[in-house]
PDB file of C-alpha atoms in Angstrom:
ATOM      1  CA  UNK A   1       0.001   0.011  -0.004  1.00 59.00           C
ATOM      2  CA  UNK A   2       1.350   3.538  -0.813  1.00 66.00           C
ATOM      3  CA  UNK A   3       1.854   5.676   2.134  1.00 73.00           C
ATOM      4  CA  UNK A   4       1.547   9.016   0.093  1.00 83.00           C
ATOM      5  CA  UNK A   5      -0.880  11.416   2.166  1.00 94.00           C
ATOM      6  CA  UNK A   6      -2.395  13.833  -0.194  1.00 97.00           C
ATOM      7  CA  UNK A   7      -5.788  15.481  -0.327  1.00 98.00           C
ATOM      8  CA  UNK A   8      -6.319  18.059  -3.223  1.00 98.00           C
ATOM      9  CA  UNK A   9     -10.134  18.314  -2.827  1.00 98.00           C
ATOM     10  CA  UNK A  10     -11.732  19.746   0.267  1.00 98.00           C
ATOM     11  CA  UNK A  11     -14.240  22.649   1.195  1.00 96.00           C
ATOM     12  CA  UNK A  12     -14.445  25.132   4.007  1.00 95.00           C
ATOM     13  CA  UNK A  13     -17.266  27.446   5.270  1.00 92.00           C
ATOM     14  CA  UNK A  14     -16.202  29.713   2.395  1.00 92.00           C
ATOM     15  CA  UNK A  15     -18.321  27.646   0.290  1.00 89.00           C
ATOM     16  CA  UNK A  16     -20.372  24.614   1.376  1.00 87.00           C
ATOM     17  CA  UNK A  17     -18.115  23.000   4.055  1.00 91.00           C
ATOM     18  CA  UNK A  18     -18.976  23.134   7.844  1.00 91.00           C
ATOM     19  CA  UNK A  19     -15.290  23.650   8.963  1.00 95.00           C
ATOM     20  CA  UNK A  20     -13.617  27.160   8.928  1.00 95.00           C
ATOM     21  CA  UNK A  21     -10.335  27.318   7.189  1.00 97.00           C
ATOM     22  CA  UNK A  22      -8.618  27.642  10.547  1.00 97.00           C
ATOM     23  CA  UNK A  23     -10.327  24.285  11.796  1.00 97.00           C
ATOM     24  CA  UNK A  24      -9.674  22.666   8.417  1.00 97.00           C
ATOM     25  CA  UNK A  25      -5.779  23.493   8.766  1.00 98.00           C
ATOM     26  CA  UNK A  26      -6.019  21.968  12.356  1.00 97.00           C
ATOM     27  CA  UNK A  27      -7.434  18.670  10.965  1.00 97.00           C
ATOM     28  CA  UNK A  28      -4.954  18.465   7.947  1.00 97.00           C
ATOM     29  CA  UNK A  29      -2.197  18.722  10.592  1.00 97.00           C
ATOM     30  CA  UNK A  30      -3.859  15.979  12.687  1.00 96.00           C
ATOM     31  CA  UNK A  31      -4.540  13.830   9.684  1.00 95.00           C
ATOM     32  CA  UNK A  32      -0.854  13.839   8.769  1.00 95.00           C
ATOM     33  CA  UNK A  33      -1.359  15.102   5.155  1.00 97.00           C
ATOM     34  CA  UNK A  34       1.877  15.877   3.249  1.00 96.00           C
ATOM     35  CA  UNK A  35       0.308  18.117   0.709  1.00 97.00           C
ATOM     36  CA  UNK A  36      -3.264  19.454   0.427  1.00 98.00           C
ATOM     37  CA  UNK A  37      -5.647  22.095  -1.317  1.00 98.00           C
ATOM     38  CA  UNK A  38      -8.683  23.851  -0.307  1.00 98.00           C
ATOM     39  CA  UNK A  39     -11.027  23.843  -3.416  1.00 98.00           C
ATOM     40  CA  UNK A  40     -13.987  26.098  -2.360  1.00 96.00           C
ATOM     41  CA  UNK A  41     -16.738  26.468  -5.137  1.00 93.00           C
ATOM     42  CA  UNK A  42     -16.240  29.307  -7.444  1.00 93.00           C
ATOM     43  CA  UNK A  43     -14.243  31.506  -5.203  1.00 93.00           C
ATOM     44  CA  UNK A  44     -10.720  32.204  -4.378  1.00 95.00           C
ATOM     45  CA  UNK A  45     -11.483  33.427  -0.854  1.00 93.00           C
ATOM     46  CA  UNK A  46     -10.875  29.859   0.806  1.00 94.00           C
ATOM     47  CA  UNK A  47      -7.400  29.476  -0.740  1.00 95.00           C
ATOM     48  CA  UNK A  48      -6.333  33.031   0.118  1.00 95.00           C
ATOM     49  CA  UNK A  49      -7.558  32.623   3.775  1.00 96.00           C
ATOM     50  CA  UNK A  50      -5.581  29.303   3.970  1.00 97.00           C
ATOM     51  CA  UNK A  51      -2.201  30.790   2.588  1.00 96.00           C
ATOM     52  CA  UNK A  52      -2.371  33.294   5.398  1.00 97.00           C
ATOM     53  CA  UNK A  53      -2.751  30.599   7.927  1.00 98.00           C
ATOM     54  CA  UNK A  54       0.172  28.353   6.741  1.00 96.00           C
ATOM     55  CA  UNK A  55       3.166  28.358   9.042  1.00 95.00           C
ATOM     56  CA  UNK A  56       6.600  26.897   8.532  1.00 94.00           C
ATOM     57  CA  UNK A  57       6.551  23.133   9.013  1.00 94.00           C
ATOM     58  CA  UNK A  58       2.855  22.755   7.983  1.00 97.00           C
ATOM     59  CA  UNK A  59       1.856  20.457   5.034  1.00 97.00           C
ATOM     60  CA  UNK A  60       2.599  21.853   1.653  1.00 97.00           C
ATOM     61  CA  UNK A  61      -0.262  23.995   0.466  1.00 98.00           C
ATOM     62  CA  UNK A  62      -1.342  24.243  -3.361  1.00 98.00           C
ATOM     63  CA  UNK A  63      -3.745  27.027  -4.593  1.00 98.00           C
ATOM     64  CA  UNK A  64      -7.137  25.572  -5.467  1.00 98.00           C
ATOM     65  CA  UNK A  65     -10.525  26.079  -6.653  1.00 98.00           C
ATOM     66  CA  UNK A  66     -13.562  24.039  -8.068  1.00 97.00           C
ATOM     67  CA  UNK A  67     -15.654  25.648 -10.704  1.00 96.00           C
ATOM     68  CA  UNK A  68     -19.266  24.520 -11.217  1.00 93.00           C
ATOM     69  CA  UNK A  69     -19.743  24.337 -15.018  1.00 95.00           C
ATOM     70  CA  UNK A  70     -22.554  23.368 -17.608  1.00 93.00           C
ATOM     71  CA  UNK A  71     -22.760  23.251 -21.140  1.00 93.00           C
ATOM     72  CA  UNK A  72     -25.423  21.691 -23.673  1.00 90.00           C
ATOM     73  CA  UNK A  73     -23.846  18.207 -22.840  1.00 87.00           C
ATOM     74  CA  UNK A  74     -24.180  18.426 -19.136  1.00 89.00           C
ATOM     75  CA  UNK A  75     -22.491  19.372 -15.904  1.00 91.00           C
ATOM     76  CA  UNK A  76     -18.845  19.304 -15.042  1.00 92.00           C
ATOM     77  CA  UNK A  77     -16.830  20.277 -11.883  1.00 95.00           C
ATOM     78  CA  UNK A  78     -13.311  21.491 -12.952  1.00 97.00           C
ATOM     79  CA  UNK A  79     -10.575  21.923 -10.279  1.00 98.00           C
ATOM     80  CA  UNK A  80      -7.845  24.412 -10.843  1.00 98.00           C
ATOM     81  CA  UNK A  81      -4.435  24.130  -9.014  1.00 98.00           C
ATOM     82  CA  UNK A  82      -1.190  26.185  -8.608  1.00 98.00           C
ATOM     83  CA  UNK A  83      -2.799  29.255 -10.431  1.00 98.00           C
ATOM     84  CA  UNK A  84      -1.687  32.760  -9.687  1.00 97.00           C
ATOM     85  CA  UNK A  85      -4.301  34.094  -7.243  1.00 96.00           C
ATOM     86  CA  UNK A  86      -3.867  37.495  -8.526  1.00 97.00           C
ATOM     87  CA  UNK A  87      -4.228  36.252 -12.157  1.00 97.00           C
ATOM     88  CA  UNK A  88      -6.667  38.333 -14.202  1.00 98.00           C
ATOM     89  CA  UNK A  89      -8.178  35.486 -16.005  1.00 98.00           C
ATOM     90  CA  UNK A  90      -8.917  33.266 -13.150  1.00 98.00           C
ATOM     91  CA  UNK A  91     -10.470  36.205 -11.195  1.00 97.00           C
ATOM     92  CA  UNK A  92     -12.506  37.051 -14.085  1.00 98.00           C
ATOM     93  CA  UNK A  93     -14.186  33.622 -14.136  1.00 98.00           C
ATOM     94  CA  UNK A  94     -14.623  33.807 -10.555  1.00 96.00           C
ATOM     95  CA  UNK A  95     -16.430  37.115 -10.736  1.00 95.00           C
ATOM     96  CA  UNK A  96     -18.812  35.700 -13.633  1.00 96.00           C
ATOM     97  CA  UNK A  97     -19.428  32.480 -11.504  1.00 93.00           C
ATOM     98  CA  UNK A  98     -20.081  34.683  -8.422  1.00 90.00           C
ATOM     99  CA  UNK A  99     -22.644  37.000 -10.337  1.00 91.00           C
ATOM    100  CA  UNK A 100     -24.747  33.856 -11.373  1.00 92.00           C
ATOM    101  CA  UNK A 101     -24.624  32.453  -7.867  1.00 88.00           C
ATOM    102  CA  UNK A 102     -25.438  36.050  -6.444  1.00 89.00           C
ATOM    103  CA  UNK A 103     -28.529  36.390  -8.897  1.00 92.00           C
ATOM    104  CA  UNK A 104     -29.824  32.898  -7.937  1.00 91.00           C
ATOM    105  CA  UNK A 105     -29.341  33.411  -4.162  1.00 92.00           C
ATOM    106  CA  UNK A 106     -31.553  36.729  -4.417  1.00 94.00           C
ATOM    107  CA  UNK A 107     -34.112  34.942  -6.223  1.00 94.00           C
ATOM    108  CA  UNK A 108     -34.143  32.210  -3.589  1.00 95.00           C
ATOM    109  CA  UNK A 109     -34.567  34.617  -0.862  1.00 96.00           C
ATOM    110  CA  UNK A 110     -37.373  36.285  -2.666  1.00 95.00           C
ATOM    111  CA  UNK A 111     -39.035  33.050  -3.046  1.00 95.00           C
ATOM    112  CA  UNK A 112     -39.161  32.047   0.480  1.00 95.00           C
ATOM    113  CA  UNK A 113     -39.982  35.692   1.700  1.00 95.00           C
ATOM    114  CA  UNK A 114     -42.459  36.811  -0.985  1.00 94.00           C
ATOM    115  CA  UNK A 115     -43.965  33.481  -2.155  1.00 93.00           C
ATOM    116  CA  UNK A 116     -43.764  31.361   1.034  1.00 95.00           C
ATOM    117  CA  UNK A 117     -44.282  34.181   3.384  1.00 95.00           C
ATOM    118  CA  UNK A 118     -41.327  33.378   5.609  1.00 96.00           C
ATOM    119  CA  UNK A 119     -40.214  36.258   7.827  1.00 95.00           C
ATOM    120  CA  UNK A 120     -36.467  36.625   7.982  1.00 96.00           C
ATOM    121  CA  UNK A 121     -34.669  39.655   9.392  1.00 95.00           C
ATOM    122  CA  UNK A 122     -33.144  41.952   6.848  1.00 95.00           C
ATOM    123  CA  UNK A 123     -29.736  41.927   8.437  1.00 96.00           C
ATOM    124  CA  UNK A 124     -29.860  38.025   8.154  1.00 96.00           C
ATOM    125  CA  UNK A 125     -30.853  38.304   4.496  1.00 96.00           C
ATOM    126  CA  UNK A 126     -28.196  40.863   3.783  1.00 95.00           C
ATOM    127  CA  UNK A 127     -25.547  38.744   5.564  1.00 94.00           C
ATOM    128  CA  UNK A 128     -26.570  35.753   3.463  1.00 93.00           C
ATOM    129  CA  UNK A 129     -26.386  37.685   0.219  1.00 93.00           C
ATOM    130  CA  UNK A 130     -22.896  39.086   1.116  1.00 89.00           C
ATOM    131  CA  UNK A 131     -21.347  35.605   1.444  1.00 85.00           C
ATOM    132  CA  UNK A 132     -18.584  34.595  -1.005  1.00 77.00           C
ATOM    133  CA  UNK A 133     -20.586  31.703  -2.217  1.00 80.00           C
ATOM    134  CA  UNK A 134     -24.241  31.981  -1.005  1.00 87.00           C
ATOM    135  CA  UNK A 135     -25.942  28.726  -1.676  1.00 85.00           C
ATOM    136  CA  UNK A 136     -28.670  26.470  -0.633  1.00 87.00           C
ATOM    137  CA  UNK A 137     -27.018  24.965   2.406  1.00 85.00           C
ATOM    138  CA  UNK A 138     -26.494  28.450   3.855  1.00 88.00           C
ATOM    139  CA  UNK A 139     -30.098  29.576   3.367  1.00 95.00           C
ATOM    140  CA  UNK A 140     -31.303  26.089   4.639  1.00 94.00           C
ATOM    141  CA  UNK A 141     -29.319  26.684   7.828  1.00 92.00           C
ATOM    142  CA  UNK A 142     -31.109  30.091   8.139  1.00 96.00           C
ATOM    143  CA  UNK A 143     -34.478  28.355   7.692  1.00 97.00           C
ATOM    144  CA  UNK A 144     -33.756  25.911  10.340  1.00 96.00           C
ATOM    145  CA  UNK A 145     -32.408  28.705  12.843  1.00 96.00           C
ATOM    146  CA  UNK A 146     -35.804  30.601  12.454  1.00 96.00           C
ATOM    147  CA  UNK A 147     -38.026  27.505  12.919  1.00 96.00           C
ATOM    148  CA  UNK A 148     -39.215  26.974   9.209  1.00 96.00           C
ATOM    149  CA  UNK A 149     -37.475  23.474   8.912  1.00 95.00           C
ATOM    150  CA  UNK A 150     -36.430  20.701  11.333  1.00 94.00           C
ATOM    151  CA  UNK A 151     -33.208  20.064   9.562  1.00 93.00           C
ATOM    152  CA  UNK A 152     -31.070  21.423   6.752  1.00 88.00           C
ATOM    153  CA  UNK A 153     -31.792  18.638   4.604  1.00 88.00           C
ATOM    154  CA  UNK A 154     -35.401  18.930   4.939  1.00 94.00           C
ATOM    155  CA  UNK A 155     -35.120  22.595   4.178  1.00 95.00           C
ATOM    156  CA  UNK A 156     -33.443  21.861   0.998  1.00 92.00           C
ATOM    157  CA  UNK A 157     -35.693  19.197  -0.034  1.00 92.00           C
ATOM    158  CA  UNK A 158     -39.100  20.424   1.114  1.00 94.00           C
ATOM    159  CA  UNK A 159     -38.762  24.098   0.856  1.00 96.00           C
ATOM    160  CA  UNK A 160     -35.937  25.301  -1.416  1.00 94.00           C
ATOM    161  CA  UNK A 161     -36.589  22.229  -3.651  1.00 90.00           C
ATOM    162  CA  UNK A 162     -39.851  23.885  -4.701  1.00 91.00           C
ATOM    163  CA  UNK A 163     -37.852  26.845  -6.095  1.00 90.00           C
ATOM    164  CA  UNK A 164     -37.513  26.600 -10.016  1.00 85.00           C
ATOM    165  CA  UNK A 165     -35.099  28.705 -11.831  1.00 81.00           C
ATOM    166  CA  UNK A 166     -33.164  28.141 -15.070  1.00 79.00           C
ATOM    167  CA  UNK A 167     -29.706  28.203 -13.446  1.00 79.00           C
ATOM    168  CA  UNK A 168     -26.795  29.916 -15.144  1.00 88.00           C
ATOM    169  CA  UNK A 169     -23.385  28.251 -14.996  1.00 92.00           C
ATOM    170  CA  UNK A 170     -20.016  29.178 -16.512  1.00 96.00           C
ATOM    171  CA  UNK A 171     -19.051  26.960 -19.234  1.00 97.00           C
ATOM    172  CA  UNK A 172     -16.199  24.284 -18.934  1.00 97.00           C
ATOM    173  CA  UNK A 173     -14.062  26.118 -21.508  1.00 98.00           C
ATOM    174  CA  UNK A 174     -14.351  29.269 -19.612  1.00 98.00           C
ATOM    175  CA  UNK A 175     -13.126  27.696 -16.392  1.00 98.00           C
ATOM    176  CA  UNK A 176     -10.443  25.811 -18.150  1.00 98.00           C
ATOM    177  CA  UNK A 177      -9.106  28.872 -19.980  1.00 98.00           C
ATOM    178  CA  UNK A 178      -9.102  31.087 -16.951  1.00 98.00           C
ATOM    179  CA  UNK A 179      -7.068  28.560 -14.930  1.00 98.00           C
ATOM    180  CA  UNK A 180      -4.488  28.051 -17.820  1.00 98.00           C
ATOM    181  CA  UNK A 181      -4.137  31.712 -18.428  1.00 98.00           C
ATOM    182  CA  UNK A 182      -3.460  32.291 -14.843  1.00 98.00           C
ATOM    183  CA  UNK A 183      -0.596  29.683 -14.810  1.00 98.00           C
ATOM    184  CA  UNK A 184      -2.693  26.843 -13.249  1.00 98.00           C
ATOM    185  CA  UNK A 185      -3.653  23.303 -14.020  1.00 98.00           C
ATOM    186  CA  UNK A 186      -7.229  22.526 -14.996  1.00 98.00           C
ATOM    187  CA  UNK A 187      -8.404  19.085 -13.762  1.00 98.00           C
ATOM    188  CA  UNK A 188     -11.825  17.307 -14.229  1.00 97.00           C
ATOM    189  CA  UNK A 189     -13.228  16.408 -10.752  1.00 97.00           C
ATOM    190  CA  UNK A 190     -14.594  12.960 -10.054  1.00 96.00           C
ATOM    191  CA  UNK A 191     -14.841  12.433 -13.834  1.00 95.00           C
ATOM    192  CA  UNK A 192     -17.304   9.575 -14.143  1.00 94.00           C
ATOM    193  CA  UNK A 193     -19.925  11.359 -12.066  1.00 92.00           C
ATOM    194  CA  UNK A 194     -22.409  13.645 -13.836  1.00 78.00           C
ATOM    195  CA  UNK A 195     -25.538  15.282 -12.551  1.00 69.00           C
ATOM    196  CA  UNK A 196     -27.165  13.635  -9.667  1.00 65.00           C
ATOM    197  CA  UNK A 197     -26.709   9.856  -9.828  1.00 71.00           C
ATOM    198  CA  UNK A 198     -25.663   9.998 -13.475  1.00 80.00           C
ATOM    199  CA  UNK A 199     -22.638   7.583 -13.992  1.00 90.00           C
ATOM    200  CA  UNK A 200     -20.637   8.443 -17.174  1.00 92.00           C
ATOM    201  CA  UNK A 201     -18.595   5.500 -18.510  1.00 90.00           C
ATOM    202  CA  UNK A 202     -17.413   3.978 -21.735  1.00 91.00           C
ATOM    203  CA  UNK A 203     -17.617   5.875 -25.045  1.00 92.00           C
ATOM    204  CA  UNK A 204     -19.724   8.748 -23.445  1.00 91.00           C
ATOM    205  CA  UNK A 205     -16.885   9.268 -20.912  1.00 94.00           C
ATOM    206  CA  UNK A 206     -14.257   9.174 -23.826  1.00 93.00           C
ATOM    207  CA  UNK A 207     -16.196  11.800 -25.722  1.00 94.00           C
ATOM    208  CA  UNK A 208     -16.691  14.003 -22.826  1.00 94.00           C
ATOM    209  CA  UNK A 209     -12.978  13.827 -22.015  1.00 96.00           C
ATOM    210  CA  UNK A 210     -12.043  14.433 -25.485  1.00 95.00           C
ATOM    211  CA  UNK A 211     -13.875  17.560 -25.777  1.00 96.00           C
ATOM    212  CA  UNK A 212     -12.556  18.853 -22.640  1.00 97.00           C
ATOM    213  CA  UNK A 213      -9.042  18.139 -23.748  1.00 98.00           C
ATOM    214  CA  UNK A 214      -9.749  20.087 -26.643  1.00 98.00           C
ATOM    215  CA  UNK A 215     -10.271  23.088 -24.328  1.00 98.00           C
ATOM    216  CA  UNK A 216      -6.981  22.521 -22.529  1.00 98.00           C
ATOM    217  CA  UNK A 217      -7.880  20.127 -19.816  1.00 98.00           C
ATOM    218  CA  UNK A 218      -4.631  18.744 -18.374  1.00 98.00           C
ATOM    219  CA  UNK A 219      -5.624  16.238 -15.664  1.00 98.00           C
ATOM    220  CA  UNK A 220      -8.236  13.945 -13.874  1.00 98.00           C
ATOM    221  CA  UNK A 221      -9.196  13.272 -10.272  1.00 98.00           C
ATOM    222  CA  UNK A 222      -7.974   9.579 -10.539  1.00 97.00           C
ATOM    223  CA  UNK A 223      -8.324   8.954  -6.650  1.00 97.00           C
ATOM    224  CA  UNK A 224     -11.704  10.070  -5.249  1.00 97.00           C
ATOM    225  CA  UNK A 225     -13.428   9.044  -2.039  1.00 96.00           C
ATOM    226  CA  UNK A 226     -16.691   7.552  -3.671  1.00 94.00           C
ATOM    227  CA  UNK A 227     -14.850   5.526  -6.464  1.00 95.00           C
ATOM    228  CA  UNK A 228     -15.077   1.702  -6.341  1.00 95.00           C
ATOM    229  CA  UNK A 229     -11.901  -0.201  -7.097  1.00 95.00           C
ATOM    230  CA  UNK A 230     -13.184  -0.743 -10.713  1.00 95.00           C
ATOM    231  CA  UNK A 231     -14.107   3.068 -11.228  1.00 95.00           C
ATOM    232  CA  UNK A 232     -10.754   4.060 -10.066  1.00 96.00           C
ATOM    233  CA  UNK A 233      -8.962   1.720 -12.353  1.00 95.00           C
ATOM    234  CA  UNK A 234     -11.141   3.255 -15.408  1.00 95.00           C
ATOM    235  CA  UNK A 235     -10.241   6.769 -14.771  1.00 96.00           C
ATOM    236  CA  UNK A 236      -6.458   5.985 -14.198  1.00 97.00           C
ATOM    237  CA  UNK A 237      -6.728   4.047 -17.532  1.00 96.00           C
ATOM    238  CA  UNK A 238      -8.000   7.243 -19.049  1.00 96.00           C
ATOM    239  CA  UNK A 239      -5.258   9.291 -17.557  1.00 97.00           C
ATOM    240  CA  UNK A 240      -2.585   6.902 -18.731  1.00 97.00           C
ATOM    241  CA  UNK A 241      -4.098   6.687 -22.379  1.00 96.00           C
ATOM    242  CA  UNK A 242      -4.174  10.614 -22.676  1.00 97.00           C
ATOM    243  CA  UNK A 243      -1.130  11.189 -20.671  1.00 98.00           C
ATOM    244  CA  UNK A 244      -2.839  13.418 -18.010  1.00 98.00           C
ATOM    245  CA  UNK A 245      -1.952  14.677 -14.678  1.00 98.00           C
ATOM    246  CA  UNK A 246      -3.693  12.666 -11.798  1.00 98.00           C
ATOM    247  CA  UNK A 247      -4.909  14.010  -8.625  1.00 98.00           C
ATOM    248  CA  UNK A 248      -6.256  12.696  -5.353  1.00 98.00           C
ATOM    249  CA  UNK A 249      -9.210  14.177  -3.499  1.00 98.00           C
ATOM    250  CA  UNK A 250     -11.607  13.229  -0.842  1.00 97.00           C
ATOM    251  CA  UNK A 251     -14.226  15.983  -1.451  1.00 96.00           C
ATOM    252  CA  UNK A 252     -14.443  16.590   2.271  1.00 97.00           C
ATOM    253  CA  UNK A 253     -17.253  18.852   3.414  1.00 94.00           C
ATOM    254  CA  UNK A 254     -17.014  18.531   7.164  1.00 92.00           C
ATOM    255  CA  UNK A 255     -20.539  17.493   8.572  1.00 86.00           C
ATOM    256  CA  UNK A 256     -22.284  18.103   5.218  1.00 79.00           C
ATOM    257  CA  UNK A 257     -20.846  14.697   4.102  1.00 83.00           C
ATOM    258  CA  UNK A 258     -19.858  11.573   5.614  1.00 86.00           C
ATOM    259  CA  UNK A 259     -16.444  11.492   3.880  1.00 93.00           C
ATOM    260  CA  UNK A 260     -13.459  11.662   5.979  1.00 95.00           C
ATOM    261  CA  UNK A 261     -10.372  14.147   5.208  1.00 96.00           C
ATOM    262  CA  UNK A 262      -7.687  12.386   3.357  1.00 95.00           C
ATOM    263  CA  UNK A 263      -9.938   9.518   2.292  1.00 96.00           C
ATOM    264  CA  UNK A 264      -9.340   9.087  -1.520  1.00 96.00           C
ATOM    265  CA  UNK A 265      -8.243   5.426  -2.098  1.00 95.00           C
ATOM    266  CA  UNK A 266      -4.588   6.177  -2.282  1.00 94.00           C
ATOM    267  CA  UNK A 267      -4.022   3.701   0.489  1.00 91.00           C
ATOM    268  CA  UNK A 268      -5.533   0.975  -1.802  1.00 90.00           C
ATOM    269  CA  UNK A 269      -2.675   0.932  -4.410  1.00 90.00           C
ATOM    270  CA  UNK A 270       0.755  -0.337  -4.196  1.00 88.00           C
ATOM    271  CA  UNK A 271       2.267   2.161  -6.515  1.00 90.00           C
ATOM    272  CA  UNK A 272       1.803   5.765  -7.401  1.00 92.00           C
ATOM    273  CA  UNK A 273       0.664   6.448 -11.010  1.00 95.00           C
ATOM    274  CA  UNK A 274       3.107   8.525 -13.185  1.00 96.00           C
ATOM    275  CA  UNK A 275       0.484  11.117 -13.650  1.00 98.00           C
ATOM    276  CA  UNK A 276       0.289  11.689 -10.023  1.00 97.00           C
ATOM    277  CA  UNK A 277       3.880  11.913  -9.427  1.00 96.00           C
ATOM    278  CA  UNK A 278       4.174  14.492 -12.317  1.00 97.00           C
ATOM    279  CA  UNK A 279       1.294  16.622 -10.783  1.00 98.00           C
ATOM    280  CA  UNK A 280       3.106  16.669  -7.390  1.00 96.00           C
ATOM    281  CA  UNK A 281       6.288  17.679  -9.016  1.00 96.00           C
ATOM    282  CA  UNK A 282       4.567  20.287 -11.048  1.00 97.00           C
ATOM    283  CA  UNK A 283       2.724  22.079  -8.281  1.00 97.00           C
ATOM    284  CA  UNK A 284       5.529  21.810  -5.532  1.00 93.00           C
ATOM    285  CA  UNK A 285       8.353  22.469  -7.922  1.00 80.00           C
ATOM    286  CA  UNK A 286      10.312  19.597  -6.569  1.00 67.00           C
TER     287      UNK A 286
END
């Protein structure tokens, strides 16, 4: 079994995780990770805070982000690593993604307040809308706090699930281009998982990957907490076939998921794939 301890996919309270960046760093230290990345959705704030917290002797930190994307063929999550956080291109994509999220967040609030008649204080609403990444989990927690739902999950399913809106997403080529032009590495997160319970394999996965490679995609998340041994082998085979970087991530969200930090399947293989070694060398400069 490989003893490499890496986790390049985790979320903090800046997006939809339940651990603050400070708490996340404490857990990273306790877990014994050698390298890690915070990949909050559609924002650079999480990685910025984490960089300010890192001290000498801490695990090696890699700038990260996860963009939620969609085009005519479906949904994609594009991870970005090692980019310049001041890069104009990646910041431009973040601003566009945030504008879409902010618009939807405002409409969600209007729905629960004006259509469902739920009374929420103005300062609470303003605080929600000013979040770097306002989303369903944040609003659901507010509904629980003010007695409109028994739990966050029920709030999402029974209340916010009634809200219908043609969501806007950045396109995968926009995310990939923004990451590349800011010196980063664009990676397809959990490649075989599409929308909801959708599983993408075989020729469909090949076609999807080929399209993304045409945009400049450079890697795939080959080690992921929810992959079976067979699924992991399939994705690693794609990486080898197309000479792609390989990353490893748990997709840790704190209490919002049952996934443990650092759990990504790396402990189940006896040798480290070439693509993962090359990724580590690239982002660490080793």
